[in-house]
Short mmCIF file of C-alpha atoms and ligand atoms in Angstrom, two decimals:
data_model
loop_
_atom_site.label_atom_id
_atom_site.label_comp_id
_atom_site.label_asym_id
_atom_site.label_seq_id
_atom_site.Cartn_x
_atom_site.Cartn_y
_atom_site.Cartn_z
CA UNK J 1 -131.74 15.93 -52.17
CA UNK J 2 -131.59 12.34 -50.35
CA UNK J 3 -128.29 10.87 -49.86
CA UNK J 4 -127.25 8.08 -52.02
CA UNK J 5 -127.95 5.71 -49.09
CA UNK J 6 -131.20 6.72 -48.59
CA UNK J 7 -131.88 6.88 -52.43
CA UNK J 8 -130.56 3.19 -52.34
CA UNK J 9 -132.88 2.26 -49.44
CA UNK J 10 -135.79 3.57 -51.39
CA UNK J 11 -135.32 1.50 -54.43
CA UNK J 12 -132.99 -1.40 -53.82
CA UNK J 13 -133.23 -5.01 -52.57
CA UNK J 14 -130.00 -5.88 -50.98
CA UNK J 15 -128.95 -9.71 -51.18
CA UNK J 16 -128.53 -11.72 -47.61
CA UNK J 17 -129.57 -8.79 -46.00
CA UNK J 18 -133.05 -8.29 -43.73
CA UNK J 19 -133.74 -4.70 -45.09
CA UNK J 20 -136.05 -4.02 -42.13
CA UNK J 21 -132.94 -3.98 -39.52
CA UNK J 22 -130.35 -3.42 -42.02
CA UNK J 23 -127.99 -0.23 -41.74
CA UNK J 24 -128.05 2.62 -44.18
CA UNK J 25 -125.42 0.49 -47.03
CA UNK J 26 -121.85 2.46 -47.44
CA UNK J 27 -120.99 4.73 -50.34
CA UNK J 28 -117.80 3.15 -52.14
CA UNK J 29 -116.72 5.92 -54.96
CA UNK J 30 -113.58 3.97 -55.74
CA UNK J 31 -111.27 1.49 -55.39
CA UNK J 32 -107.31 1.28 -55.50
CA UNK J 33 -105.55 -2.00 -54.98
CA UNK J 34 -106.74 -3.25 -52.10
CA UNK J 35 -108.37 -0.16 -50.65
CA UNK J 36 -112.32 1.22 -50.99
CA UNK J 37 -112.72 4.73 -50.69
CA UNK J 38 -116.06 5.77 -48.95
CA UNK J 39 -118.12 8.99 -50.13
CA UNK J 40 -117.86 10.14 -47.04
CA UNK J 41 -113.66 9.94 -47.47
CA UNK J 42 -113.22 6.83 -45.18
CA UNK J 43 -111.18 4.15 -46.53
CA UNK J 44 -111.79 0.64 -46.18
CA UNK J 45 -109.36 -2.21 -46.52
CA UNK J 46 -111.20 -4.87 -48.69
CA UNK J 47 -109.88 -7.92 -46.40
CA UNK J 48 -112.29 -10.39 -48.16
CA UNK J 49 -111.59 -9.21 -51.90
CA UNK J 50 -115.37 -7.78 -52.45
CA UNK J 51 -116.76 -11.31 -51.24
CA UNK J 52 -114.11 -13.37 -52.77
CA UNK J 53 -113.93 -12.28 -56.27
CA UNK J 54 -110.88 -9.79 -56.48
CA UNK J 55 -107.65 -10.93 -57.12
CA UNK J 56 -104.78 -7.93 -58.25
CA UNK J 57 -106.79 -5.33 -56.58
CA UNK J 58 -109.81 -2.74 -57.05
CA UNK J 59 -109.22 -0.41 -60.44
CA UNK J 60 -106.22 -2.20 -61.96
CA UNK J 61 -105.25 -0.08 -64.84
CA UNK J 62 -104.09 -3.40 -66.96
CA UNK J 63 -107.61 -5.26 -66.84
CA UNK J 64 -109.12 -1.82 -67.28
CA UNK J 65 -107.19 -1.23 -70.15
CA UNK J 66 -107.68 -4.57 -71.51
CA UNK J 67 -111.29 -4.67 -70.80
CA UNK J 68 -111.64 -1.06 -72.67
CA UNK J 69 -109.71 -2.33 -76.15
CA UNK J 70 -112.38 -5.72 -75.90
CA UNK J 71 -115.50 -2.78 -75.56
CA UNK J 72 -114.29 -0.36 -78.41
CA UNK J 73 -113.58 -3.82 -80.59
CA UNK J 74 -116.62 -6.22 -80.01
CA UNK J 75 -118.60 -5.92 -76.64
CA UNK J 76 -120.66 -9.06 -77.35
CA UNK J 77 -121.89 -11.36 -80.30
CA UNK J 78 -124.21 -14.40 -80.26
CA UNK J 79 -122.15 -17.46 -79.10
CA UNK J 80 -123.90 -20.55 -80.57
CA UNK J 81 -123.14 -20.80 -84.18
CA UNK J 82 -120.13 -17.78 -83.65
CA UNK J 83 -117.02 -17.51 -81.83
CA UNK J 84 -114.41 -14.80 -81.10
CA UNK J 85 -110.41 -14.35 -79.90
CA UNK J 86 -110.96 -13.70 -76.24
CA UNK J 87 -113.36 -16.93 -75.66
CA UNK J 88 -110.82 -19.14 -77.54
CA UNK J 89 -108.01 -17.98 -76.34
CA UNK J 90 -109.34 -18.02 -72.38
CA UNK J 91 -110.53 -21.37 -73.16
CA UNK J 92 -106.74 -22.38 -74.44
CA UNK J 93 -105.15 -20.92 -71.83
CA UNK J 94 -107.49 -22.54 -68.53
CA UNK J 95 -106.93 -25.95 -70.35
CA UNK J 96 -103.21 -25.25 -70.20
CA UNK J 97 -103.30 -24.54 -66.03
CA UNK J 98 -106.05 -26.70 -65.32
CA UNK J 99 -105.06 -29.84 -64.56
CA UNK J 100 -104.19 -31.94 -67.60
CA UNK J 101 -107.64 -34.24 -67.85
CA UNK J 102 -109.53 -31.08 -68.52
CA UNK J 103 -110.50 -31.00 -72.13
CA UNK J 104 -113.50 -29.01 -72.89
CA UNK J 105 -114.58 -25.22 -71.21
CA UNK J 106 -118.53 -24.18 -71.30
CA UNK J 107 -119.29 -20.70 -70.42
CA UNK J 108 -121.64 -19.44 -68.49
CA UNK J 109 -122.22 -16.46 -65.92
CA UNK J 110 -121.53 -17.34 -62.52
CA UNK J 111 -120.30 -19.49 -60.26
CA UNK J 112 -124.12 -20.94 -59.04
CA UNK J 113 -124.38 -21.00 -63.24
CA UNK J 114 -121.39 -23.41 -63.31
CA UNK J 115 -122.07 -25.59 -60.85
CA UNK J 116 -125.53 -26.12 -62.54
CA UNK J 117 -123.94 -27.04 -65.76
CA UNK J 118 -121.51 -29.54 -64.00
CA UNK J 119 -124.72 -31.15 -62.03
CA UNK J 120 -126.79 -31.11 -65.78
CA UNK J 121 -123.35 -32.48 -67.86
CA UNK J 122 -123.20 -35.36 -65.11
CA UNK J 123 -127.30 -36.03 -64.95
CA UNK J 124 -127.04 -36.03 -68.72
CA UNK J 125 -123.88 -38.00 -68.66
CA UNK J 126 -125.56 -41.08 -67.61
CA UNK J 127 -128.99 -40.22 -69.30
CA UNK J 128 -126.89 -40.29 -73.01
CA UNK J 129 -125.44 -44.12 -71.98
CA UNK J 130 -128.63 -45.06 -71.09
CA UNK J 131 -128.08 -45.45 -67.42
CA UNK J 132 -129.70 -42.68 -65.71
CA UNK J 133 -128.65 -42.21 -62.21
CA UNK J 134 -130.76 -39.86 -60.05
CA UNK J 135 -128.39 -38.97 -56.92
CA UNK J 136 -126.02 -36.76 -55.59
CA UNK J 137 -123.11 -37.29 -52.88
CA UNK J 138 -122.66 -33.99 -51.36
CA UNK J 139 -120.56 -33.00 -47.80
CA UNK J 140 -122.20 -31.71 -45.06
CA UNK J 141 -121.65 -27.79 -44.71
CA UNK J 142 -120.60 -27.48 -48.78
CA UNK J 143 -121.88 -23.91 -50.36
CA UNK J 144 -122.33 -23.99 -54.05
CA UNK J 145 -124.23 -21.32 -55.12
CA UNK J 146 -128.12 -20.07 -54.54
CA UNK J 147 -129.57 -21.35 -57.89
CA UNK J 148 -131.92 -24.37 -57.04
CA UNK J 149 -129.41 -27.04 -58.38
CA UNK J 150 -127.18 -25.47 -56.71
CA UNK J 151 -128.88 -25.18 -53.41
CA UNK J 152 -129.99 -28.95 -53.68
CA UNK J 153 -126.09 -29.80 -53.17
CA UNK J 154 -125.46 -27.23 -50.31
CA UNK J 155 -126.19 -27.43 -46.94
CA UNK J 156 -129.63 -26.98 -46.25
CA UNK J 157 -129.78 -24.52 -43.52
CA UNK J 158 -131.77 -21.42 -42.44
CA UNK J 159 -130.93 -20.04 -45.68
CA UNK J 160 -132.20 -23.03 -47.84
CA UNK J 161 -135.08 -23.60 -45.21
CA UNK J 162 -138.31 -22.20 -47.79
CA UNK J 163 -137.22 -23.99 -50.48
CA UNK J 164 -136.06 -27.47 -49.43
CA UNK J 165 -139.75 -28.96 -50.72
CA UNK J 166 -138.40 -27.92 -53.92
CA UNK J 167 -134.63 -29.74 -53.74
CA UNK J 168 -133.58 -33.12 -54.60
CA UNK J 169 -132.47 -35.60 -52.81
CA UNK J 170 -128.76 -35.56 -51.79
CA UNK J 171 -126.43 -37.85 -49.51
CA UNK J 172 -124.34 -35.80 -47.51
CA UNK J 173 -120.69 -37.01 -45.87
CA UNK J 174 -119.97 -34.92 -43.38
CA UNK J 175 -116.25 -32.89 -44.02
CA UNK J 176 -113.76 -35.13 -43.26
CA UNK J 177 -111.93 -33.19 -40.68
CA UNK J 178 -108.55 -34.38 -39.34
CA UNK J 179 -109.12 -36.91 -36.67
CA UNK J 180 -112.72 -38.02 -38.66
CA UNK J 181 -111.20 -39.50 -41.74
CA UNK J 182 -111.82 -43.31 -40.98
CA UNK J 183 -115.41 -42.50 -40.45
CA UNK J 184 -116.52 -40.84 -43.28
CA UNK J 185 -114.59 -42.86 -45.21
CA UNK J 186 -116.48 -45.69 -44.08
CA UNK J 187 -119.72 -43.99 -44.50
CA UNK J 188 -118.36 -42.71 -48.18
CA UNK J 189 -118.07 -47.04 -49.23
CA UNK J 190 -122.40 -46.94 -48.32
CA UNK J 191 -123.16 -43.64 -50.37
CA UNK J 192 -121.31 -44.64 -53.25
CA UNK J 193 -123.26 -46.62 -54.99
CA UNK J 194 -124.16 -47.24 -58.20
CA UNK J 195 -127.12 -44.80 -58.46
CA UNK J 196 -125.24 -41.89 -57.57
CA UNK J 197 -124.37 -39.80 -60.76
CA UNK J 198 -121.55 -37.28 -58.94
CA UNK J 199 -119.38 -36.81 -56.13
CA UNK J 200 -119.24 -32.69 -55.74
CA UNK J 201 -116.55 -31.01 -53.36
CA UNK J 202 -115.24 -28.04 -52.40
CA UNK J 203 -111.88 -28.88 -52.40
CA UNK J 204 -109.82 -28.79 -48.89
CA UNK J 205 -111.80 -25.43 -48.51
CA UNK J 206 -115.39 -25.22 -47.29
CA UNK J 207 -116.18 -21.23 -48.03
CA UNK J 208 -119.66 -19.91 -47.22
CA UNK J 209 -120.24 -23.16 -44.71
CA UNK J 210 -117.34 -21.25 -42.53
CA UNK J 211 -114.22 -21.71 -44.15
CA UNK J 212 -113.90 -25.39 -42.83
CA UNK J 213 -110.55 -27.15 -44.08
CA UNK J 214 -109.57 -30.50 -44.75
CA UNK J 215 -106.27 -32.61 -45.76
CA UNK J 216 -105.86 -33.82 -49.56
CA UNK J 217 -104.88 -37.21 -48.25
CA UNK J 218 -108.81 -37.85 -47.32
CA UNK J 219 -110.17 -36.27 -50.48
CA UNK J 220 -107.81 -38.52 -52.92
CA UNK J 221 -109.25 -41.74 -51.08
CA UNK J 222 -112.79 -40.40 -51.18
CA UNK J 223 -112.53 -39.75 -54.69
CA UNK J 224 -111.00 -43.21 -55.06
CA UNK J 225 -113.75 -44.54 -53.74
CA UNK J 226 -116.39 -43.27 -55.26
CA UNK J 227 -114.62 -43.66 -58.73
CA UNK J 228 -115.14 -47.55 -57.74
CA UNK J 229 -118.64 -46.89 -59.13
CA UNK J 230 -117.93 -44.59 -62.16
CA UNK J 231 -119.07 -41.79 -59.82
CA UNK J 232 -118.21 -38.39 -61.63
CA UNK J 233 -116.32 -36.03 -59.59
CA UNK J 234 -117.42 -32.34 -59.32
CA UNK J 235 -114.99 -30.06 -57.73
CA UNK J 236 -116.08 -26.62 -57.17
CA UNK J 237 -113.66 -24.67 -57.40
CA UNK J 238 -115.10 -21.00 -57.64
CA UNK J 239 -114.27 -20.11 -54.19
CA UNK J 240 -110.57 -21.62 -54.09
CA UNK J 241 -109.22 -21.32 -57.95
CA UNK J 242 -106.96 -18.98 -58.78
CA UNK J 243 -104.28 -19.09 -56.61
CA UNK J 244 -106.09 -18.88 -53.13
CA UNK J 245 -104.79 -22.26 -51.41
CA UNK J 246 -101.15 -20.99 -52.45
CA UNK J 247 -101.56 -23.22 -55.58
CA UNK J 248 -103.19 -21.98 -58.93
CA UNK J 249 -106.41 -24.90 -58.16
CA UNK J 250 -107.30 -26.61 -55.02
CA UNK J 251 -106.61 -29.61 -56.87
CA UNK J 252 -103.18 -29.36 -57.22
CA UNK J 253 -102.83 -30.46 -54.13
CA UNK J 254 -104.38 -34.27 -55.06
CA UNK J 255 -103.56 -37.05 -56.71
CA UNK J 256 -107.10 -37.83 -57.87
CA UNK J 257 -108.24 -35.45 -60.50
CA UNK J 258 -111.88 -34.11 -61.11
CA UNK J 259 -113.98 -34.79 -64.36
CA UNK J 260 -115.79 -31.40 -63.84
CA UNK J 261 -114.41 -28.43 -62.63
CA UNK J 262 -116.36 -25.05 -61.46
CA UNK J 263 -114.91 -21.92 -61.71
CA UNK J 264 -115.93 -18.59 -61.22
CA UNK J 265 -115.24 -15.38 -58.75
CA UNK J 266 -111.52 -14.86 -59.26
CA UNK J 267 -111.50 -15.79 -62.39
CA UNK J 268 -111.52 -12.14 -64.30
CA UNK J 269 -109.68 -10.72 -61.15
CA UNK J 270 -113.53 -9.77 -59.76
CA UNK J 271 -113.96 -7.24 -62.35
CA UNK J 272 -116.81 -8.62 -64.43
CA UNK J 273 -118.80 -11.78 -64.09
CA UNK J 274 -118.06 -15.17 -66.02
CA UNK J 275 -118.74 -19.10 -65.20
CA UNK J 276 -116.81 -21.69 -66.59
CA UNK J 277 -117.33 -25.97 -65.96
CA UNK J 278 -114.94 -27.63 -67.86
CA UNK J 279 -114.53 -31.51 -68.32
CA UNK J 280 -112.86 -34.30 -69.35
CA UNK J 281 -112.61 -35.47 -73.41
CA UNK J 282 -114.48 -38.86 -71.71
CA UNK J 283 -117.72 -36.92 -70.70
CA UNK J 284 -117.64 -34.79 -73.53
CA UNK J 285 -117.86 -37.70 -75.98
CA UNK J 286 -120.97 -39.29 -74.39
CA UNK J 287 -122.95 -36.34 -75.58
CA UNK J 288 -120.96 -36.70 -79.61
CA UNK J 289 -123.91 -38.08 -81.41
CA UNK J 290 -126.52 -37.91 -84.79
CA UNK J 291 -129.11 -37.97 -82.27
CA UNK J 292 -129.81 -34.65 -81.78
CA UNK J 293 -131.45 -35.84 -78.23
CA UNK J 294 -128.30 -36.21 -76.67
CA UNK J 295 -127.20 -32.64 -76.47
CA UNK J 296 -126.57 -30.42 -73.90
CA UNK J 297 -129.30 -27.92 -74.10
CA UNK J 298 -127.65 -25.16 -71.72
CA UNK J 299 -127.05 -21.70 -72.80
CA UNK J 300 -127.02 -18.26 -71.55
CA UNK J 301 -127.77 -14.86 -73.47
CA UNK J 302 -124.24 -13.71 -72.09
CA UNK J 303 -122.36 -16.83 -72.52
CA UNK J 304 -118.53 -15.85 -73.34
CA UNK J 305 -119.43 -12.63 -73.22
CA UNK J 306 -115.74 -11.08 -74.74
CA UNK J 307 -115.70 -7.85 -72.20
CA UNK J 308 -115.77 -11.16 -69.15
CA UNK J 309 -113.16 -13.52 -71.39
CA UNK J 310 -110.75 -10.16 -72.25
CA UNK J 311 -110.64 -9.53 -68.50
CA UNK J 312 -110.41 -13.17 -67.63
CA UNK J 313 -107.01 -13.26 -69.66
CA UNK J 314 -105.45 -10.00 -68.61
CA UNK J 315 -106.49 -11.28 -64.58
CA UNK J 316 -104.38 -14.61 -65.95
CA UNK J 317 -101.27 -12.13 -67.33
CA UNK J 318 -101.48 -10.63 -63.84
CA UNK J 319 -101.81 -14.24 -61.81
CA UNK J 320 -98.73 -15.93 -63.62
CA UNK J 321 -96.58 -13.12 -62.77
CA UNK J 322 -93.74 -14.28 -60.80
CA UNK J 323 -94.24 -11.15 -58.76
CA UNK J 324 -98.33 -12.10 -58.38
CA UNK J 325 -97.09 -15.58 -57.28
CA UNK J 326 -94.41 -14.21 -54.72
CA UNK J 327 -97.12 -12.15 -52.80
CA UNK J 328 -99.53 -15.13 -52.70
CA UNK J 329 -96.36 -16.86 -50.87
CA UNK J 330 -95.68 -13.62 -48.86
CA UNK J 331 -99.32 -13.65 -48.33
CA UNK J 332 -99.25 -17.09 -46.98
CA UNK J 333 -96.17 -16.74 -44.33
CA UNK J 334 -97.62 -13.43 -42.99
CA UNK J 335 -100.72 -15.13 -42.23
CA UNK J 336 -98.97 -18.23 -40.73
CA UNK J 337 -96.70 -15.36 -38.67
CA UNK J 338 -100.17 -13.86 -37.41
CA UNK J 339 -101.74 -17.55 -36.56
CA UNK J 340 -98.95 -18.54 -34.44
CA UNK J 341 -99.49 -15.24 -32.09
CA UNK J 342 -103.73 -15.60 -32.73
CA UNK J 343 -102.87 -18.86 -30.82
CA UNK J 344 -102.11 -17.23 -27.53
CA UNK J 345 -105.85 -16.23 -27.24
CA UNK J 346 -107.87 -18.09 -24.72
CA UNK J 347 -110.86 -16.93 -26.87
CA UNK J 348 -109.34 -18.04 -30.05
CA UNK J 349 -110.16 -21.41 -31.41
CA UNK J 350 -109.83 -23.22 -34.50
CA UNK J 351 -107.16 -21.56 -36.53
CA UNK J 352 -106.71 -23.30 -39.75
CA UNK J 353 -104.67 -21.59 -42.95
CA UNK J 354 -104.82 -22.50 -46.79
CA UNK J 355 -102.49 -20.37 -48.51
CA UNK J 356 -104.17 -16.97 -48.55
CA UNK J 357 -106.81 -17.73 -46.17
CA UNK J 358 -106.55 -17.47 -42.72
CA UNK J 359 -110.13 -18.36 -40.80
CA UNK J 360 -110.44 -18.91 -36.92
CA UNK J 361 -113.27 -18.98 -34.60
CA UNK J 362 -114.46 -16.98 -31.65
CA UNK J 363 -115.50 -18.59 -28.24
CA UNK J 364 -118.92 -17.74 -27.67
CA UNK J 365 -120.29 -20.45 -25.49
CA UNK J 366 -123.29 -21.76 -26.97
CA UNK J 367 -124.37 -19.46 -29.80
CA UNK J 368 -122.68 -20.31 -32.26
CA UNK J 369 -125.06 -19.59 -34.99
CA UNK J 370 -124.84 -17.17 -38.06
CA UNK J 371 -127.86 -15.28 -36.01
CA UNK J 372 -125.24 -15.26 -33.52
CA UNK J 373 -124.64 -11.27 -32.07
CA UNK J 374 -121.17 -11.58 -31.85
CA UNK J 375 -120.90 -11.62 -35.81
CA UNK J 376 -122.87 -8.05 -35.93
CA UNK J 377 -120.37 -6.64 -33.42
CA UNK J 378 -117.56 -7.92 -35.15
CA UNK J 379 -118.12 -6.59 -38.25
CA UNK J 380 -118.91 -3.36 -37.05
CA UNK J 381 -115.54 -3.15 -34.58
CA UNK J 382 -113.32 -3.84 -37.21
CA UNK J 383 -115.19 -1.83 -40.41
CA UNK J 384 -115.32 1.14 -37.64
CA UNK J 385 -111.23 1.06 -37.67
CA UNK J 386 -111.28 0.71 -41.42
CA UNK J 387 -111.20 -2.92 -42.16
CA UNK J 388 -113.84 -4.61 -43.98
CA UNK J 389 -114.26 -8.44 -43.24
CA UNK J 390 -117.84 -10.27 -43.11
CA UNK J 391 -117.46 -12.89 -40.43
CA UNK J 392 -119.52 -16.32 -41.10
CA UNK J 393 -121.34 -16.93 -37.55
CA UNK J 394 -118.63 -16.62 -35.05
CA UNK J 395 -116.13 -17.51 -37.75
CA UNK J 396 -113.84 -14.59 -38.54
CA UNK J 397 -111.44 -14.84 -41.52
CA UNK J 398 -108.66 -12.52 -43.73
CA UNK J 399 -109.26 -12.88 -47.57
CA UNK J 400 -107.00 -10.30 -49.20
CA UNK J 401 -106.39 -9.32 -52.52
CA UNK J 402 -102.88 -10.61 -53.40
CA UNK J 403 -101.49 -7.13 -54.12
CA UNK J 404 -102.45 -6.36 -50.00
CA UNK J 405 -99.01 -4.93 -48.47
CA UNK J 406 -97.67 -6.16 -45.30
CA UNK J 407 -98.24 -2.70 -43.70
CA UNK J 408 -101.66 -3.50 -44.61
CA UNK J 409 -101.97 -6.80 -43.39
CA UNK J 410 -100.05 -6.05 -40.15
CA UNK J 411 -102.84 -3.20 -39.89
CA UNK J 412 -105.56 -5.73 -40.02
CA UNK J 413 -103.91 -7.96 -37.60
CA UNK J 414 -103.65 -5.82 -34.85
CA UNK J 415 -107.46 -4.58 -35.44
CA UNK J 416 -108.35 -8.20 -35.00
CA UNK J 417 -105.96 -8.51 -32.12
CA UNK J 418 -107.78 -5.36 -30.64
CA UNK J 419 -111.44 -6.55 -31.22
CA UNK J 420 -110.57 -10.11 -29.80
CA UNK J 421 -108.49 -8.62 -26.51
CA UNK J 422 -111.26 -5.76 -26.04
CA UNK J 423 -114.43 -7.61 -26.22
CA UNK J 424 -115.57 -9.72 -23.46
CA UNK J 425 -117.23 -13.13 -25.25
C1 LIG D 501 -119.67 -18.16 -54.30
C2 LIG D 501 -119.69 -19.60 -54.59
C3 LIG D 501 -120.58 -20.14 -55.52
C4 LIG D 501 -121.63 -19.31 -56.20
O1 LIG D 501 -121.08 -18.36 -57.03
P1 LIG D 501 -121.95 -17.08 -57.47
O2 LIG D 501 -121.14 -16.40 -58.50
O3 LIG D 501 -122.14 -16.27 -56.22
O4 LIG D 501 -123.25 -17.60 -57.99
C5 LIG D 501 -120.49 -21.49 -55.79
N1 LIG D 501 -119.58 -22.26 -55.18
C6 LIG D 501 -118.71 -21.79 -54.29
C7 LIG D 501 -117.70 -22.71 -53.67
C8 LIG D 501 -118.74 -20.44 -53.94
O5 LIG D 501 -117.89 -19.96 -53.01
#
């Protein structure tokens, strides 16, 4: 009998992964808080929360029991023309922590899923008043899923490269970095004009583009701006929602609200999957109408699904916790703690913190690309001592579920402290 690798190898197409060079995949049998337990009886510490979904840990007995009532009740029903408990209730609750412009939640599966509904509501925004506006203001490096609206708004990069024939057009700003505000803003007052439908962010965190981070100040006056021009503003918020800045949403931290927000990953503690774009009572009403032309024709067979919404709310029970929100702060001082002595390394550049997320690069003279070796032998070092983080390029980062002791963070600390002292760059 093959191993389960091998099995796997023989069958299965791996996402991002080159499955000519890539190594046998691991075993994972189970999970417990924030540990994954290899068939081969290694454990791994899950230092980027199973790529940025999990929240309370791997396994938690409440979502699994909450999850298990929703399956032995109703596991899924039609959701045009029907409704159920867990998708009104979710939907009640998100508008409550959301902030308070947020009117109206639309399912859907995923966070790519999402942020096509947000880019369709605003295309069809100004289609219904009989304005159409064809473009997009993007920032340079933004990630927003691998869908091809979604890709359209991203970076286009290596990974985008096949496909770009296929994407339309987008402005991009670059991220408005401290030191680069003025110009961007300046460039922001030529791409906002009044042909450009939406603004979409990733607010103050730039995830898959390599966890680039920017002040609120610059995003409230870009938003300002664009808002000169009845630009909609899309803020994507599947990476950073759910209490991974330190805050419940990224946009807590501004002034200037949204009109659409993406959410996604975190939101049923990364046990199942579920997409949500909600938006304000404004946009909403421009698609109220007896002209059946002006609705939004969206839908997925899984939309609310009530397994996703039941462990959506239980994640929620677990997030508003006053114990949950303690260890995002405890989190967030440990990591501060860790970037003060990370700051000693000659080889260390860039540190930059957002709550729960700690990102820094490695010096690597020129190569600085994803391609770049030094992310193969980084990941290896530290997943060889038990600690499983996926570096972006030469950008290495600590994502941790928030129930992560600080015997295990201290653990992962020092294996990054090893792996940047013991390998020459
Ligand atoms: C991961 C991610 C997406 C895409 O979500 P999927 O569920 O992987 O489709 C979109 N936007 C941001 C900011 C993300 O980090």
């Amino acid at each position: 009998m093959n191993t389960l690798a091998e099995r796997d190898q023989a069958v299965i197409w791996h996402p991002f992964t080159q499955m000519q060079t890539a190594p046998l995949p691991i075993p994972i049998v189970r999970g417990n808080g924030s540990v994954l337990y290899g068939a081969d009886g290694r454990e791994y510490l899950d230092m980027v929360s199973s790529w940025w979904v999990n929240l309370h840990g791997h396994a938690h007995p409440y979502i699994a029991q909450r999850v298990s009532e929703q399956l032995n009740t109703l596991e899924h029903v039609i959701f045009a023309g029907f409704t159920h408990q867990p998708a009104v209730e979710l939907a009640e609750r998100l508008l409550k922590i959301l902030p308070q412009n947020q009117a109206k939640v639309f399912y859907s599966d995923n966070g790519s899923t999402a942020v096509e509904v947000a880019l369709k509501m605003s295309f069809q925004y100004w289609h219904n008043l009989g304005k159409p506006r064809r473009k997009v203001v993007a920032l340079e490096n933004a990630y927003h899923g691998d869908t091809f609206g979604a890709m359209a708004v991203g970076e286009r990069n290596a990974f985008t490269a096949p496909f770009v024939p296929f994407l339309f057009d987008v402005d991009y700003l670059p991220t408005p970095l401290t030191g680069q505000e003025t110009d961007v803003l300046k460039l922001a007052e030529t791409l906002f004009t009044d042909d450009v439908a939406a603004f979409i962010i990733e607010p103050l965190v730039q995830g898959a583009g390599g966890m680039i981070m920017y002040e609120p100040d610059v995003l409230d006056q870009l938003i300002q701006l664009a808002r000169r021009n009845g630009i909609l503003i899309i803020a994507d918020e599947v990476m950073t929602g759910f209490g991974r800045t330190g805050r419940l949403f990224a946009s807590d931290y501004l002034q200037q609200k949204p009109d659409l927000m993406c959410l996604s990953k975190g939101i049923t503690g990364g046990t199942m999957a579920l997409g949500v774009t909600t938006c304000t009572q404004a946009i909403y009403d421009v698609f109220l109408s007896d002209n059946k032309h002006k609705t939004l024709f969206h839908g997925h067979s899984f939309t609310a699904n009530p397994l996703a919404c039941a462990a959506a709310l239980a994640s929620m029970d677990l997030l508003l916790l006053p114990e949950t929100q303690s260890n995002i702060q405890r989190i967030a001082e440990q990591h501060a703690q860790f970037a003060g002595r990370l700051a000693n390394w000659a080889n260390v550049s860039s540190i930059r913190q957002r709550g729960t997320l700690l990102a820094f690069d490695l010096k690597v003279g020129e190569q600085t690309s994803y391609f770049n070796s030094i992310r193969d032998v980084a990941y290896a070092f530290l997943l060889e001592r038990g600690v499983l983080m996926r570096p972006l390029g030469n950008t290495l980062y600590l994502m941790p579920p928030y129930c992560t002791t600080n015997e295990q963070l201290l653990y992962s600390y020092q294996q990054v402290d090893e792996l940047v002292n013991t390998i020459p760059f």
